PDB file of C-alpha atoms in Angstrom:
ATOM      1  CA  MET A 100      -1.977   8.927  -9.250  1.00 31.00           C
ATOM      2  CA  ASN A 101      -2.058   6.821  -6.097  1.00 39.00           C
ATOM      3  CA  PRO A 102      -3.324   3.366  -7.181  1.00 43.00           C
ATOM      4  CA  PHE A 103      -4.443   2.413  -3.691  1.00 44.00           C
ATOM      5  CA  ASP A 104      -8.067   2.672  -2.640  1.00 46.00           C
ATOM      6  CA  GLY A 105      -7.959   0.679   0.584  1.00 46.00           C
ATOM      7  CA  THR A 106      -9.195  -2.531  -1.006  1.00 44.00           C
ATOM      8  CA  LEU A 107      -5.934  -3.657  -2.606  1.00 46.00           C
ATOM      9  CA  PRO A 108      -4.970  -7.113  -1.319  1.00 52.00           C
ATOM     10  CA  PHE A 109      -1.708  -7.528   0.548  1.00 64.00           C
ATOM     11  CA  GLY A 110      -0.303  -9.422  -2.415  1.00 69.00           C
ATOM     12  CA  GLU A 111       0.146 -13.009  -3.428  1.00 79.00           C
ATOM     13  CA  ARG A 112       3.879 -12.915  -2.790  1.00 90.00           C
ATOM     14  CA  PRO A 113       5.250 -10.231  -0.433  1.00 93.00           C
ATOM     15  CA  ALA A 114       8.935  -9.800   0.393  1.00 95.00           C
ATOM     16  CA  LEU A 115      10.620  -7.839   3.167  1.00 96.00           C
ATOM     17  CA  ILE A 116      13.563  -5.544   2.531  1.00 96.00           C
ATOM     18  CA  LEU A 117      15.686  -4.235   5.402  1.00 95.00           C
ATOM     19  CA  ILE A 118      17.640  -1.201   4.207  1.00 91.00           C
ATOM     20  CA  ASP A 119      21.058  -0.454   5.743  1.00 86.00           C
ATOM     21  CA  LEU A 120      20.344  -1.543   9.308  1.00 89.00           C
ATOM     22  CA  MET A 121      24.070  -1.382  10.049  1.00 83.00           C
ATOM     23  CA  ARG A 122      26.112  -0.870  13.206  1.00 80.00           C
ATOM     24  CA  ALA A 123      27.185   2.566  11.962  1.00 74.00           C
ATOM     25  CA  TYR A 124      23.703   3.890  12.701  1.00 75.00           C
ATOM     26  CA  PHE A 125      23.122   2.248  16.067  1.00 77.00           C
ATOM     27  CA  GLU A 126      26.412   2.033  17.970  1.00 69.00           C
ATOM     28  CA  PRO A 127      26.890   4.553  20.818  1.00 62.00           C
ATOM     29  CA  GLY A 128      28.269   7.782  19.436  1.00 57.00           C
ATOM     30  CA  ALA A 129      27.324   6.858  15.883  1.00 55.00           C
ATOM     31  CA  ASP A 130      23.576   7.333  16.177  1.00 52.00           C
ATOM     32  CA  LEU A 131      22.636   9.494  13.196  1.00 57.00           C
ATOM     33  CA  TYR A 132      18.950   8.658  13.133  1.00 55.00           C
ATOM     34  CA  MET A 133      16.032   9.831  15.210  1.00 54.00           C
ATOM     35  CA  GLY A 134      14.476   7.021  17.179  1.00 57.00           C
ATOM     36  CA  SER A 135      16.932   4.604  15.652  1.00 67.00           C
ATOM     37  CA  ARG A 136      16.632   2.031  18.431  1.00 76.00           C
ATOM     38  CA  ASP A 137      12.839   2.068  18.064  1.00 83.00           C
ATOM     39  CA  CYS A 138      13.220   1.738  14.296  1.00 88.00           C
ATOM     40  CA  LEU A 139      15.525  -1.250  14.776  1.00 91.00           C
ATOM     41  CA  ASP A 140      13.221  -2.912  17.295  1.00 93.00           C
ATOM     42  CA  SER A 141      10.248  -2.527  14.953  1.00 95.00           C
ATOM     43  CA  ALA A 142      12.220  -3.870  11.989  1.00 95.00           C
ATOM     44  CA  ALA A 143      13.269  -6.878  14.083  1.00 97.00           C
ATOM     45  CA  ARG A 144       9.629  -7.641  14.957  1.00 97.00           C
ATOM     46  CA  VAL A 145       8.586  -7.402  11.299  1.00 97.00           C
ATOM     47  CA  LEU A 146      11.550  -9.584  10.318  1.00 98.00           C
ATOM     48  CA  SER A 147      10.553 -12.239  12.837  1.00 98.00           C
ATOM     49  CA  ALA A 148       6.970 -12.257  11.543  1.00 97.00           C
ATOM     50  CA  ALA A 149       8.135 -12.409   7.916  1.00 96.00           C
ATOM     51  CA  ARG A 150      10.383 -15.372   8.646  1.00 96.00           C
ATOM     52  CA  ALA A 151       7.588 -17.168  10.491  1.00 96.00           C
ATOM     53  CA  ALA A 152       5.287 -16.621   7.497  1.00 94.00           C
ATOM     54  CA  GLY A 153       7.876 -17.846   4.994  1.00 94.00           C
ATOM     55  CA  VAL A 154       8.184 -14.411   3.371  1.00 94.00           C
ATOM     56  CA  PRO A 155      11.436 -13.860   1.431  1.00 95.00           C
ATOM     57  CA  VAL A 156      13.825 -11.438   3.154  1.00 96.00           C
ATOM     58  CA  VAL A 157      16.402  -9.194   1.477  1.00 96.00           C
ATOM     59  CA  HIS A 158      19.000  -7.172   3.409  1.00 95.00           C
ATOM     60  CA  THR A 159      20.924  -4.222   1.975  1.00 91.00           C
ATOM     61  CA  ARG A 160      24.118  -2.668   3.222  1.00 85.00           C
ATOM     62  CA  VAL A 161      26.315   0.183   2.078  1.00 77.00           C
ATOM     63  CA  ALA A 162      29.745  -0.565   0.603  1.00 69.00           C
ATOM     64  CA  PHE A 163      32.445   1.899  -0.284  1.00 59.00           C
ATOM     65  CA  GLY A 164      35.423   1.784  -2.581  1.00 54.00           C
ATOM     66  CA  ALA A 165      38.997   2.581  -1.635  1.00 50.00           C
ATOM     67  CA  GLY A 166      39.237   5.660   0.553  1.00 48.00           C
ATOM     68  CA  GLY A 167      35.506   5.695   1.179  1.00 46.00           C
ATOM     69  CA  VAL A 168      34.668   7.187  -2.214  1.00 47.00           C
ATOM     70  CA  ASP A 169      31.501   5.666  -3.620  1.00 47.00           C
ATOM     71  CA  GLY A 170      30.504   8.174  -6.285  1.00 46.00           C
ATOM     72  CA  GLY A 171      26.972   8.157  -4.926  1.00 45.00           C
ATOM     73  CA  LEU A 172      24.829  10.068  -2.463  1.00 44.00           C
ATOM     74  CA  PHE A 173      26.039   8.760   0.876  1.00 49.00           C
ATOM     75  CA  TYR A 174      29.529  10.221   0.634  1.00 47.00           C
ATOM     76  CA  ARG A 175      28.169  13.699  -0.009  1.00 49.00           C
ATOM     77  CA  LYS A 176      25.260  13.674   2.431  1.00 52.00           C
ATOM     78  CA  VAL A 177      26.528  11.742   5.438  1.00 52.00           C
ATOM     79  CA  PRO A 178      30.254  12.436   6.021  1.00 53.00           C
ATOM     80  CA  PRO A 179      30.566   9.979   8.968  1.00 53.00           C
ATOM     81  CA  LEU A 180      29.801   7.165   6.540  1.00 55.00           C
ATOM     82  CA  ARG A 181      33.147   7.791   4.855  1.00 53.00           C
ATOM     83  CA  HIS A 182      34.746   5.936   7.731  1.00 54.00           C
ATOM     84  CA  LEU A 183      32.700   2.741   7.604  1.00 56.00           C
ATOM     85  CA  ALA A 184      35.057  -0.133   8.210  1.00 59.00           C
ATOM     86  CA  GLY A 185      35.143  -3.345  10.191  1.00 63.00           C
ATOM     87  CA  PRO A 186      32.307  -3.744  12.721  1.00 69.00           C
ATOM     88  CA  LEU A 187      30.671  -0.412  11.814  1.00 68.00           C
ATOM     89  CA  GLY A 188      29.899  -1.765   8.345  1.00 73.00           C
ATOM     90  CA  GLU A 189      28.209  -4.918   9.650  1.00 81.00           C
ATOM     91  CA  LEU A 190      24.463  -5.411   9.851  1.00 88.00           C
ATOM     92  CA  MET A 191      23.043  -5.232  13.360  1.00 90.00           C
ATOM     93  CA  PRO A 192      22.733  -8.639  15.076  1.00 92.00           C
ATOM     94  CA  GLU A 193      19.000  -8.106  15.740  1.00 93.00           C
ATOM     95  CA  VAL A 194      18.403  -8.177  11.991  1.00 95.00           C
ATOM     96  CA  ALA A 195      21.389 -10.220  10.832  1.00 94.00           C
ATOM     97  CA  PRO A 196      20.737 -12.364   7.746  1.00 96.00           C
ATOM     98  CA  ALA A 197      19.736 -15.977   8.296  1.00 96.00           C
ATOM     99  CA  ASP A 198      20.885 -18.814   6.067  1.00 94.00           C
ATOM    100  CA  GLY A 199      19.389 -18.437   2.612  1.00 91.00           C
ATOM    101  CA  GLU A 200      18.534 -14.730   2.982  1.00 95.00           C
ATOM    102  CA  VAL A 201      19.925 -12.413   0.332  1.00 93.00           C
ATOM    103  CA  VAL A 202      22.262  -9.490   1.091  1.00 92.00           C
ATOM    104  CA  ILE A 203      22.434  -6.785  -1.586  1.00 90.00           C
ATOM    105  CA  VAL A 204      25.440  -4.454  -1.486  1.00 85.00           C
ATOM    106  CA  LYS A 205      24.657  -0.935  -2.687  1.00 81.00           C
ATOM    107  CA  GLN A 206      26.397   2.392  -3.139  1.00 72.00           C
ATOM    108  CA  TYR A 207      23.494   4.718  -3.899  1.00 75.00           C
ATOM    109  CA  ALA A 208      20.395   5.841  -2.068  1.00 78.00           C
ATOM    110  CA  SER A 209      17.926   3.503  -3.749  1.00 87.00           C
ATOM    111  CA  ALA A 210      18.188  -0.164  -2.867  1.00 89.00           C
ATOM    112  CA  PHE A 211      17.422  -0.873  -6.547  1.00 91.00           C
ATOM    113  CA  PHE A 212      19.878   1.384  -8.332  1.00 84.00           C
ATOM    114  CA  GLY A 213      22.986  -0.430  -9.488  1.00 80.00           C
ATOM    115  CA  THR A 214      22.075  -3.678  -7.712  1.00 87.00           C
ATOM    116  CA  THR A 215      20.447  -7.004  -8.569  1.00 90.00           C
ATOM    117  CA  LEU A 216      17.464  -6.328  -6.308  1.00 92.00           C
ATOM    118  CA  ALA A 217      14.841  -6.068  -9.064  1.00 94.00           C
ATOM    119  CA  SER A 218      15.932  -9.289 -10.773  1.00 94.00           C
ATOM    120  CA  THR A 219      16.240 -11.042  -7.401  1.00 92.00           C
ATOM    121  CA  LEU A 220      12.660 -10.104  -6.476  1.00 94.00           C
ATOM    122  CA  THR A 221      11.377 -11.066  -9.920  1.00 94.00           C
ATOM    123  CA  ALA A 222      13.033 -14.473  -9.590  1.00 93.00           C
ATOM    124  CA  LEU A 223      11.246 -14.901  -6.255  1.00 90.00           C
ATOM    125  CA  ARG A 224       7.921 -13.972  -7.964  1.00 92.00           C
ATOM    126  CA  VAL A 225       7.460 -11.099  -5.507  1.00 94.00           C
ATOM    127  CA  ASP A 226       4.629  -8.602  -6.090  1.00 93.00           C
ATOM    128  CA  THR A 227       4.548  -6.637  -2.812  1.00 94.00           C
ATOM    129  CA  LEU A 228       7.577  -5.107  -1.113  1.00 95.00           C
ATOM    130  CA  LEU A 229       7.566  -4.309   2.613  1.00 96.00           C
ATOM    131  CA  ILE A 230      10.205  -1.638   3.215  1.00 95.00           C
ATOM    132  CA  THR A 231      11.967  -1.033   6.542  1.00 94.00           C
ATOM    133  CA  GLY A 232      15.303   0.507   7.462  1.00 90.00           C
ATOM    134  CA  VAL A 233      17.128   3.805   7.723  1.00 84.00           C
ATOM    135  CA  SER A 234      16.953   6.732   5.362  1.00 77.00           C
ATOM    136  CA  THR A 235      19.245   9.592   4.445  1.00 67.00           C
ATOM    137  CA  SER A 236      16.146  11.756   4.029  1.00 65.00           C
ATOM    138  CA  GLY A 237      15.084   9.991   0.893  1.00 78.00           C
ATOM    139  CA  CYS A 238      16.647   6.523   0.688  1.00 83.00           C
ATOM    140  CA  VAL A 239      13.396   4.795   1.625  1.00 88.00           C
ATOM    141  CA  ARG A 240      11.427   7.088  -0.695  1.00 89.00           C
ATOM    142  CA  ALA A 241      13.850   6.420  -3.567  1.00 90.00           C
ATOM    143  CA  SER A 242      13.505   2.683  -3.008  1.00 92.00           C
ATOM    144  CA  ALA A 243       9.704   2.943  -2.978  1.00 93.00           C
ATOM    145  CA  VAL A 244       9.713   4.972  -6.224  1.00 93.00           C
ATOM    146  CA  ASP A 245      11.999   2.436  -7.904  1.00 93.00           C
ATOM    147  CA  ALA A 246       9.852  -0.418  -6.602  1.00 94.00           C
ATOM    148  CA  VAL A 247       6.845   1.030  -8.446  1.00 93.00           C
ATOM    149  CA  GLN A 248       8.876   1.567 -11.605  1.00 93.00           C
ATOM    150  CA  HIS A 249       9.924  -2.094 -11.525  1.00 94.00           C
ATOM    151  CA  GLY A 250       6.322  -3.274 -11.098  1.00 93.00           C
ATOM    152  CA  PHE A 251       6.257  -3.934  -7.346  1.00 94.00           C
ATOM    153  CA  VAL A 252       3.785  -2.561  -4.797  1.00 92.00           C
ATOM    154  CA  PRO A 253       5.765  -0.794  -2.028  1.00 94.00           C
ATOM    155  CA  ILE A 254       4.501  -0.675   1.550  1.00 95.00           C
ATOM    156  CA  VAL A 255       6.670   1.302   3.982  1.00 94.00           C
ATOM    157  CA  VAL A 256       6.443   0.219   7.639  1.00 95.00           C
ATOM    158  CA  ARG A 257       6.192   3.531   9.511  1.00 93.00           C
ATOM    159  CA  GLN A 258       7.664   2.488  12.873  1.00 92.00           C
ATOM    160  CA  ALA A 259      10.463   0.510  11.208  1.00 93.00           C
ATOM    161  CA  VAL A 260      11.928   3.479   9.320  1.00 91.00           C
ATOM    162  CA  GLY A 261      14.326   5.963  10.911  1.00 85.00           C
ATOM    163  CA  ASP A 262      15.745   9.210   9.555  1.00 80.00           C
ATOM    164  CA  ARG A 263      18.143  11.983  10.551  1.00 72.00           C
ATOM    165  CA  ASP A 264      15.549  14.742  10.629  1.00 74.00           C
ATOM    166  CA  PRO A 265      11.819  14.520  11.396  1.00 77.00           C
ATOM    167  CA  GLY A 266      10.873  17.175   8.817  1.00 80.00           C
ATOM    168  CA  PRO A 267      12.188  15.486   5.653  1.00 80.00           C
ATOM    169  CA  HIS A 268      11.262  12.106   7.139  1.00 81.00           C
ATOM    170  CA  GLU A 269       7.564  12.943   7.419  1.00 86.00           C
ATOM    171  CA  ALA A 270       7.625  14.698   4.040  1.00 88.00           C
ATOM    172  CA  ASN A 271       9.053  11.585   2.377  1.00 86.00           C
ATOM    173  CA  LEU A 272       6.499   9.305   4.052  1.00 89.00           C
ATOM    174  CA  PHE A 273       3.691  11.635   2.941  1.00 91.00           C
ATOM    175  CA  ASP A 274       5.035  11.681  -0.624  1.00 89.00           C
ATOM    176  CA  ILE A 275       5.238   7.887  -0.722  1.00 90.00           C
ATOM    177  CA  GLY A 276       1.647   7.554   0.491  1.00 87.00           C
ATOM    178  CA  ALA A 277       0.370  10.224  -1.894  1.00 89.00           C
ATOM    179  CA  LYS A 278       2.078   9.051  -5.074  1.00 90.00           C
ATOM    180  CA  TYR A 279       3.861   5.735  -4.954  1.00 89.00           C
ATOM    181  CA  GLY A 280       2.595   3.251  -2.397  1.00 90.00           C
ATOM    182  CA  GLU A 281       1.327   3.034   1.130  1.00 91.00           C
ATOM    183  CA  VAL A 282       2.701   3.733   4.586  1.00 93.00           C
ATOM    184  CA  TRP A 283       1.366   1.227   7.096  1.00 94.00           C
ATOM    185  CA  ASP A 284       1.704   0.953  10.842  1.00 95.00           C
ATOM    186  CA  GLU A 285       3.681  -2.002  12.129  1.00 96.00           C
ATOM    187  CA  GLU A 286       0.572  -3.503  13.743  1.00 96.00           C
ATOM    188  CA  GLU A 287      -1.220  -3.731  10.384  1.00 94.00           C
ATOM    189  CA  VAL A 288       1.801  -5.280   8.691  1.00 95.00           C
ATOM    190  CA  LEU A 289       2.155  -7.893  11.439  1.00 95.00           C
ATOM    191  CA  ARG A 290      -1.565  -8.685  11.186  1.00 93.00           C
ATOM    192  CA  ARG A 291      -1.312  -9.172   7.419  1.00 90.00           C
ATOM    193  CA  LEU A 292       1.799 -11.323   7.738  1.00 89.00           C
TER     194      LEU A 292
END
C-alpha cells in the first residue's frame, strides 16, 4: 500500500507543519516527552531551512474550552494538559510564528480534524507536507494519515518528533513509513530544502 519507491520527487510545493511545540512540553517540570529538547532543536533547524527556502509554514497549538474540557483526546490521555493556561499554552520561542505564518488551533489529535488545515494547504497549492512536533503516541501518525486522505504526501522528520514513550513512538513511525508516507532523517530533509 505504500506508494513510495524511493524515486518520488520531494514535491513541487512542500509545506512545513509544526505540531504543538508549546511551552507545556518543554518548560522545567512539564517535560512530558522523551528527548523533547532535541526534538525542539531539530524542528527549529528545519523551520529555519524552510523559511530560507520560502516554504510555507503552519503552526498548530492545542486550545481548550472552559474548565479545560475539549471533548477530544488530549483531555483523556494527558491529564497535565487540562491546566494549560497563560505561558504554558504559548508556542516555544525557538519556533514562534513569524509574520504571515499560519497558526491553526486544534482540540483533537490530528492537526487536520476540525480545523482549516486542509483548505489552508490547498489554497497554498501544497502537495508535500513535512511533519514535525510532539505526539501523544499517535498525534503525528493521525496527522500523517489525514494528510494522505486529503491528497497530500506526508514526510515525518524523525529527529523533530518527540513522544512520551519510545515504544509507541517507534511503532507509530514504523506504521507511517509502512502505510502512509515516509519517515526521513533531518539531514535528508535539510538537503532537499
